[in-house]
Amino acid sequence: MSPDPASVTEHARSAGLKPETVRVAVTLPTFRRPDHLVMTLDSLQAQGLGADTAIIVMDNDAEGLAGARAAAEWFQTSYVKGIVIVAHQRGNCHAYNAGWETALAEFPRLTHIAVIDDDEIAGPGWLTGLMRTAQKTGADLVGGPQVPVFADKALDGWRRHPVFTPHYAETGLVPILYSSGNVLISRPVLDMMPRPFLDPAFNFIGGGDSDFYRRAKASGFNFAWSAEAAVMETLMSRRAEFSWLNARSLRNGAISSILEKRQWPGLQGRVRTFAKSLALLAAAPWRGLRLGLKTGSAVIGLYHLQVALGRLMEEFGLVNEQYRNPESN
């Protein structure tokens, strides 16, 4: 089911955009980060994009429109072409879905969609790296590292926390991906997967991307990792605070429980998920001790315990909607 057309409106469009020439659309969701959004757009322009690549900016703040206005102004002076849309329904899944649907509707010769977030900076050769890995491996979906960069350099030690570390280290085929903040998706995936692509049930807790990847894998699509296609994710100081790290770790546990229940529906699946949660809780102290010794941080060592507790809390409907108040995220 496609989104209601009235929930997505066009805010601006580059003069001279030729939709029939576009093969790759870079989709860029934004919410109340106009200054960093411009930095992200500048990093995309530095890729040396050709006429076969366009950018779609999806502003999810229909009331403020700061991102939409900033992007529209940026396109007026950039050689890179693109479209700025407004996703009126709040939630990151709605924003992603609006951008992907727009790309499919606007560009008849589209072969791939790439995704970067508005708190990220594309590294040199980012898009080339993703495309090269897709061609080399034949993968339908290719992910890359989101390298954490704290605004306060004194906090760089927190980059060792599992919530910030990339899932893979080497380029090549991988079992599955987990994040949509740096990914390339081929047209056949989008053509086959049911709409909406990302389930709005995950709008404010996150995990819509992981759910999408699980369903894509079940449909027979394969995945790869491109170690050279890095983006730098700008992290505010609050993400090094215990309250944020605890909330994110608990949320990760809840999401893993939700996804497993979807994969194993019914009473038997629920029992299986609960048993796994108990097993993880039992193993958490020992796993946490190893992690704490490895990183030299007792706070980081709590991660496995927090994930296990998050899974158990989800059994009772206690799931932290960390994206409900984005200003505190």
Tab-separated table of C-alpha atoms in Angstrom:
chain	number	residue	atom	x	y	z
A	1	MET	CA	0.000	0.000	0.000
A	2	SER	CA	1.461	3.331	-1.088
A	3	PRO	CA	1.226	6.401	1.138
A	4	ASP	CA	-1.628	8.854	0.684
A	5	PRO	CA	-0.424	11.320	-2.003
A	6	ALA	CA	-1.690	14.183	0.159
A	7	SER	CA	0.812	13.180	2.862
A	8	VAL	CA	3.744	14.029	0.568
A	9	THR	CA	4.116	17.359	-1.211
A	10	GLU	CA	6.831	18.815	-3.390
A	11	HIS	CA	8.544	21.880	-1.944
A	12	ALA	CA	11.163	22.628	-4.603
A	13	ARG	CA	12.824	21.212	-7.695
A	14	SER	CA	16.110	22.030	-9.397
A	15	ALA	CA	15.857	23.972	-12.595
A	16	GLY	CA	16.989	21.798	-15.462
A	17	LEU	CA	16.409	18.470	-13.718
A	18	LYS	CA	15.994	15.788	-16.396
A	19	PRO	CA	14.302	12.778	-14.767
A	20	GLU	CA	14.936	10.506	-17.758
A	21	THR	CA	18.720	10.760	-17.262
A	22	VAL	CA	18.733	9.777	-13.590
A	23	ARG	CA	19.911	6.273	-12.702
A	24	VAL	CA	20.767	6.773	-9.011
A	25	ALA	CA	18.758	8.731	-6.466
A	26	VAL	CA	20.394	9.716	-3.171
A	27	THR	CA	17.607	10.017	-0.600
A	28	LEU	CA	18.277	12.271	2.376
A	29	PRO	CA	15.726	12.488	5.227
A	30	THR	CA	15.946	15.529	7.486
A	31	PHE	CA	14.316	16.831	10.651
A	32	ARG	CA	15.249	20.190	12.189
A	33	ARG	CA	18.953	20.062	11.291
A	34	PRO	CA	19.168	22.670	8.496
A	35	ASP	CA	22.791	23.635	9.151
A	36	HIS	CA	24.090	20.064	9.166
A	37	LEU	CA	21.827	19.208	6.233
A	38	VAL	CA	23.729	21.760	4.135
A	39	MET	CA	27.016	20.161	5.243
A	40	THR	CA	25.680	16.772	4.146
A	41	LEU	CA	24.631	18.192	0.788
A	42	ASP	CA	28.065	19.793	0.351
A	43	SER	CA	29.681	16.389	0.952
A	44	LEU	CA	27.455	14.877	-1.724
A	45	GLN	CA	28.371	17.591	-4.201
A	46	ALA	CA	32.047	16.851	-3.475
A	47	GLN	CA	31.457	13.308	-4.779
A	48	GLY	CA	31.542	14.724	-8.311
A	49	LEU	CA	28.067	13.434	-9.109
A	50	GLY	CA	27.069	13.344	-12.763
A	51	ALA	CA	23.770	13.981	-14.498
A	52	ASP	CA	22.801	10.370	-13.846
A	53	THR	CA	22.512	11.062	-10.104
A	54	ALA	CA	19.937	13.198	-8.315
A	55	ILE	CA	19.224	13.967	-4.654
A	56	ILE	CA	15.845	13.775	-2.962
A	57	VAL	CA	15.598	15.621	0.355
A	58	MET	CA	12.673	14.555	2.551
A	59	ASP	CA	11.795	17.093	5.265
A	60	ASN	CA	9.748	15.453	8.034
A	61	ASP	CA	8.959	18.734	9.799
A	62	ALA	CA	5.886	19.971	7.951
A	63	GLU	CA	5.357	22.768	10.477
A	64	GLY	CA	8.847	24.290	10.522
A	65	LEU	CA	10.212	23.380	7.053
A	66	ALA	CA	13.700	24.619	7.996
A	67	GLY	CA	15.300	21.693	6.188
A	68	ALA	CA	13.149	22.103	3.090
A	69	ARG	CA	14.007	25.788	2.826
A	70	ALA	CA	17.718	25.183	3.362
A	71	ALA	CA	17.787	22.441	0.724
A	72	ALA	CA	15.812	24.494	-1.780
A	73	GLU	CA	18.276	27.367	-1.398
A	74	TRP	CA	21.223	24.976	-1.732
A	75	PHE	CA	19.893	23.525	-4.996
A	76	GLN	CA	19.649	27.033	-6.479
A	77	THR	CA	23.444	27.325	-6.567
A	78	SER	CA	24.524	23.689	-6.942
A	79	TYR	CA	25.237	21.895	-10.179
A	80	VAL	CA	23.739	18.778	-8.563
A	81	LYS	CA	20.051	18.390	-9.339
A	82	GLY	CA	17.335	17.250	-7.035
A	83	ILE	CA	13.885	17.480	-5.506
A	84	VAL	CA	12.804	18.637	-2.052
A	85	ILE	CA	9.670	17.027	-0.674
A	86	VAL	CA	7.781	17.288	2.605
A	87	ALA	CA	6.637	14.105	4.348
A	88	HIS	CA	3.720	15.393	6.407
A	89	GLN	CA	3.259	12.262	8.521
A	90	ARG	CA	5.733	12.323	11.410
A	91	GLY	CA	8.144	9.440	11.799
A	92	ASN	CA	11.358	8.306	10.155
A	93	CYS	CA	9.677	5.402	8.346
A	94	HIS	CA	7.223	7.806	6.705
A	95	ALA	CA	10.133	10.013	5.601
A	96	TYR	CA	12.080	7.136	4.074
A	97	ASN	CA	9.016	5.734	2.351
A	98	ALA	CA	8.165	9.130	0.883
A	99	GLY	CA	11.640	9.512	-0.594
A	100	TRP	CA	11.796	6.023	-2.058
A	101	GLU	CA	8.314	6.273	-3.557
A	102	THR	CA	9.176	9.655	-5.058
A	103	ALA	CA	12.358	8.271	-6.631
A	104	LEU	CA	10.439	5.432	-8.257
A	105	ALA	CA	7.715	7.756	-9.517
A	106	GLU	CA	10.038	10.474	-10.820
A	107	PHE	CA	12.902	8.578	-12.438
A	108	PRO	CA	11.838	5.962	-15.004
A	109	ARG	CA	15.382	4.654	-15.591
A	110	LEU	CA	16.281	4.372	-11.907
A	111	THR	CA	18.594	1.465	-11.021
A	112	HIS	CA	19.559	2.235	-7.399
A	113	ILE	CA	18.617	4.291	-4.372
A	114	ALA	CA	21.291	5.381	-1.897
A	115	VAL	CA	20.557	6.654	1.599
A	116	ILE	CA	22.459	9.064	3.824
A	117	ASP	CA	21.155	10.837	6.949
A	118	ASP	CA	21.213	14.557	7.740
A	119	ASP	CA	23.697	14.100	10.605
A	120	GLU	CA	26.261	12.433	8.337
A	121	ILE	CA	29.034	13.559	6.004
A	122	ALA	CA	29.814	11.419	2.968
A	123	GLY	CA	33.435	10.409	2.766
A	124	PRO	CA	35.452	10.749	-0.459
A	125	GLY	CA	34.251	8.212	-3.002
A	126	TRP	CA	31.258	7.217	-0.842
A	127	LEU	CA	28.765	6.592	-3.620
A	128	THR	CA	31.415	5.167	-5.943
A	129	GLY	CA	32.411	2.707	-3.229
A	130	LEU	CA	28.848	1.500	-2.740
A	131	MET	CA	28.265	1.115	-6.478
A	132	ARG	CA	31.591	-0.636	-7.053
A	133	THR	CA	30.879	-3.155	-4.297
A	134	ALA	CA	27.403	-3.803	-5.682
A	135	GLN	CA	28.857	-4.498	-9.130
A	136	LYS	CA	31.702	-6.640	-7.798
A	137	THR	CA	29.615	-8.794	-5.454
A	138	GLY	CA	26.291	-8.774	-7.254
A	139	ALA	CA	24.601	-7.850	-3.981
A	140	ASP	CA	21.118	-6.352	-4.011
A	141	LEU	CA	21.754	-4.203	-0.936
A	142	VAL	CA	25.122	-2.738	0.105
A	143	GLY	CA	25.885	-1.060	3.407
A	144	GLY	CA	28.875	0.912	4.626
A	145	PRO	CA	30.364	2.172	7.905
A	146	GLN	CA	28.873	5.035	9.868
A	147	VAL	CA	31.984	6.353	11.592
A	148	PRO	CA	31.095	8.144	14.842
A	149	VAL	CA	32.593	11.628	15.247
A	150	PHE	CA	31.845	13.403	18.509
A	151	ALA	CA	31.594	17.176	18.329
A	152	ASP	CA	33.568	17.156	21.588
A	153	LYS	CA	36.793	15.286	20.782
A	154	ALA	CA	37.271	14.498	24.480
A	155	LEU	CA	34.424	12.004	24.122
A	156	ASP	CA	36.011	9.969	21.319
A	157	GLY	CA	36.620	7.054	23.701
A	158	TRP	CA	32.887	6.293	23.599
A	159	ARG	CA	33.259	5.262	19.965
A	160	ARG	CA	34.140	1.810	21.328
A	161	HIS	CA	30.590	1.362	22.622
A	162	PRO	CA	28.690	-1.316	20.635
A	163	VAL	CA	25.920	1.143	19.723
A	164	PHE	CA	28.479	3.054	17.635
A	165	THR	CA	30.717	0.335	16.175
A	166	PRO	CA	30.165	-0.886	12.574
A	167	HIS	CA	28.858	-4.420	12.223
A	168	TYR	CA	31.495	-5.492	9.683
A	169	ALA	CA	35.105	-4.607	8.915
A	170	GLU	CA	35.840	-5.996	5.440
A	171	THR	CA	34.330	-5.498	2.004
A	172	GLY	CA	32.369	-8.446	0.671
A	173	LEU	CA	29.139	-10.387	0.964
A	174	VAL	CA	27.564	-10.415	4.443
A	175	PRO	CA	24.563	-12.215	5.966
A	176	ILE	CA	22.425	-9.090	6.462
A	177	LEU	CA	22.530	-5.341	7.159
A	178	TYR	CA	21.175	-3.434	10.147
A	179	SER	CA	21.162	0.306	9.440
A	180	SER	CA	19.678	2.488	6.720
A	181	GLY	CA	21.978	5.421	7.451
A	182	ASN	CA	24.449	4.345	4.770
A	183	VAL	CA	23.058	1.941	2.210
A	184	LEU	CA	22.560	1.300	-1.506
A	185	ILE	CA	19.409	-0.523	-2.621
A	186	SER	CA	18.882	-1.917	-6.115
A	187	ARG	CA	15.700	-1.317	-8.113
A	188	PRO	CA	14.582	-4.987	-8.078
A	189	VAL	CA	14.366	-4.878	-4.274
A	190	LEU	CA	12.084	-1.851	-4.377
A	191	ASP	CA	9.984	-3.300	-7.170
A	192	MET	CA	9.380	-6.572	-5.329
A	193	MET	CA	9.044	-5.521	-1.696
A	194	PRO	CA	5.523	-4.623	-0.539
A	195	ARG	CA	4.544	-1.072	0.356
A	196	PRO	CA	5.086	0.639	2.665
A	197	PHE	CA	8.753	-0.305	2.483
A	198	LEU	CA	9.438	0.520	6.132
A	199	ASP	CA	6.709	-0.411	8.584
A	200	PRO	CA	5.409	2.746	10.345
A	201	ALA	CA	5.057	0.690	13.526
A	202	PHE	CA	8.797	1.359	13.942
A	203	ASN	CA	8.518	5.126	13.400
A	204	PHE	CA	9.532	6.213	16.880
A	205	ILE	CA	11.480	3.239	18.220
A	206	GLY	CA	13.714	2.584	15.214
A	207	GLY	CA	14.255	-0.824	13.690
A	208	GLY	CA	12.171	-0.282	10.568
A	209	ASP	CA	15.321	-0.734	8.511
A	210	SER	CA	16.243	-4.011	10.238
A	211	ASP	CA	12.708	-5.281	9.703
A	212	PHE	CA	12.913	-4.318	6.022
A	213	TYR	CA	16.233	-6.150	5.631
A	214	ARG	CA	14.878	-9.293	7.270
A	215	ARG	CA	11.921	-9.328	4.912
A	216	ALA	CA	14.201	-8.665	1.937
A	217	LYS	CA	16.405	-11.577	2.952
A	218	ALA	CA	13.365	-13.824	3.246
A	219	SER	CA	12.465	-12.762	-0.309
A	220	GLY	CA	15.833	-14.003	-1.576
A	221	PHE	CA	17.840	-10.779	-1.819
A	222	ASN	CA	21.494	-10.719	-0.736
A	223	PHE	CA	23.718	-8.221	1.049
A	224	ALA	CA	27.269	-6.850	0.973
A	225	TRP	CA	29.464	-4.492	2.962
A	226	SER	CA	31.637	-1.759	1.471
A	227	ALA	CA	34.324	-0.843	3.996
A	228	GLU	CA	35.587	1.993	1.799
A	229	ALA	CA	32.151	3.659	1.488
A	230	ALA	CA	32.172	5.420	4.844
A	231	VAL	CA	30.081	8.272	6.153
A	232	MET	CA	31.031	10.292	9.220
A	233	GLU	CA	28.176	10.560	11.728
A	234	THR	CA	28.259	13.719	13.851
A	235	LEU	CA	27.382	12.912	17.469
A	236	MET	CA	26.331	15.445	20.043
A	237	SER	CA	27.738	15.254	23.573
A	238	ARG	CA	24.459	13.923	24.978
A	239	ARG	CA	25.065	10.644	23.162
A	240	ALA	CA	27.947	9.979	25.538
A	241	GLU	CA	25.713	10.422	28.574
A	242	PHE	CA	24.670	7.324	30.521
A	243	SER	CA	20.955	8.094	30.130
A	244	TRP	CA	21.209	8.119	26.311
A	245	LEU	CA	23.456	5.054	26.103
A	246	ASN	CA	21.180	3.152	28.477
A	247	ALA	CA	18.048	4.113	26.524
A	248	ARG	CA	19.654	3.137	23.197
A	249	SER	CA	20.880	-0.212	24.563
A	250	LEU	CA	17.489	-1.078	26.057
A	251	ARG	CA	15.865	-0.066	22.790
A	252	ASN	CA	18.218	-2.313	20.805
A	253	GLY	CA	17.154	-5.218	22.979
A	254	ALA	CA	13.465	-4.444	22.520
A	255	ILE	CA	13.840	-4.202	18.744
A	256	SER	CA	15.616	-7.568	18.566
A	257	SER	CA	12.756	-9.153	20.514
A	258	ILE	CA	10.105	-7.573	18.280
A	259	LEU	CA	11.870	-8.716	15.115
A	260	GLU	CA	12.269	-12.268	16.363
A	261	LYS	CA	8.573	-12.480	17.186
A	262	ARG	CA	7.793	-11.366	13.648
A	263	GLN	CA	10.155	-13.998	12.293
A	264	TRP	CA	8.737	-16.717	14.568
A	265	PRO	CA	5.016	-15.898	14.939
A	266	GLY	CA	2.646	-17.686	17.241
A	267	LEU	CA	2.915	-19.075	20.740
A	268	GLN	CA	5.896	-21.289	19.940
A	269	GLY	CA	7.820	-18.333	18.568
A	270	ARG	CA	6.952	-16.206	21.579
A	271	VAL	CA	8.209	-18.899	23.924
A	272	ARG	CA	11.376	-19.250	21.844
A	273	THR	CA	12.033	-15.502	21.978
A	274	PHE	CA	11.421	-15.363	25.723
A	275	ALA	CA	13.749	-18.302	26.315
A	276	LYS	CA	16.456	-16.595	24.283
A	277	SER	CA	16.002	-13.423	26.330
A	278	LEU	CA	16.479	-15.379	29.555
A	279	ALA	CA	19.581	-17.072	28.139
A	280	LEU	CA	21.050	-13.720	27.150
A	281	LEU	CA	20.311	-12.351	30.611
A	282	ALA	CA	22.107	-15.288	32.212
A	283	ALA	CA	25.133	-14.819	29.957
A	284	ALA	CA	25.178	-11.016	30.237
A	285	PRO	CA	27.392	-10.692	33.352
A	286	TRP	CA	30.191	-12.753	31.823
A	287	ARG	CA	29.900	-11.138	28.396
A	288	GLY	CA	29.774	-7.728	30.062
A	289	LEU	CA	32.878	-8.461	32.111
A	290	ARG	CA	34.826	-9.340	28.956
A	291	LEU	CA	33.561	-6.251	27.139
A	292	GLY	CA	34.351	-4.006	30.095
A	293	LEU	CA	37.887	-5.360	30.379
A	294	LYS	CA	38.411	-5.059	26.626
A	295	THR	CA	37.263	-1.439	26.461
A	296	GLY	CA	38.381	-0.357	29.917
A	297	SER	CA	34.889	0.970	30.638
A	298	ALA	CA	32.389	-0.351	33.166
A	299	VAL	CA	29.607	1.614	31.440
A	300	ILE	CA	30.324	-0.033	28.103
A	301	GLY	CA	30.475	-3.369	29.905
A	302	LEU	CA	26.808	-2.961	30.868
A	303	TYR	CA	25.694	-3.193	27.235
A	304	HIS	CA	24.860	-6.911	27.096
A	305	LEU	CA	22.886	-6.688	30.353
A	306	GLN	CA	20.961	-3.674	29.060
A	307	VAL	CA	20.105	-5.455	25.803
A	308	ALA	CA	18.840	-8.505	27.688
A	309	LEU	CA	16.763	-6.317	30.003
A	310	GLY	CA	15.377	-4.434	27.000
A	311	ARG	CA	14.231	-7.718	25.479
A	312	LEU	CA	12.465	-8.729	28.693
A	313	MET	CA	10.878	-5.299	29.121
A	314	GLU	CA	9.437	-5.599	25.622
A	315	GLU	CA	7.603	-8.740	26.743
A	316	PHE	CA	5.560	-6.452	29.007
A	317	GLY	CA	5.077	-3.732	26.387
A	318	LEU	CA	7.800	-1.457	27.740
A	319	VAL	CA	9.570	-0.115	24.644
A	320	ASN	CA	11.430	3.197	24.647
A	321	GLU	CA	10.306	5.417	21.763
A	322	GLN	CA	13.651	7.163	21.499
A	323	TYR	CA	12.680	9.034	18.322
A	324	ARG	CA	9.421	10.412	19.751
A	325	ASN	CA	11.314	13.482	21.001
A	326	PRO	CA	14.108	13.937	18.435
A	327	GLU	CA	15.564	16.979	20.157
A	328	SER	CA	16.647	14.750	23.056
A	329	ASN	CA	17.889	11.918	20.852
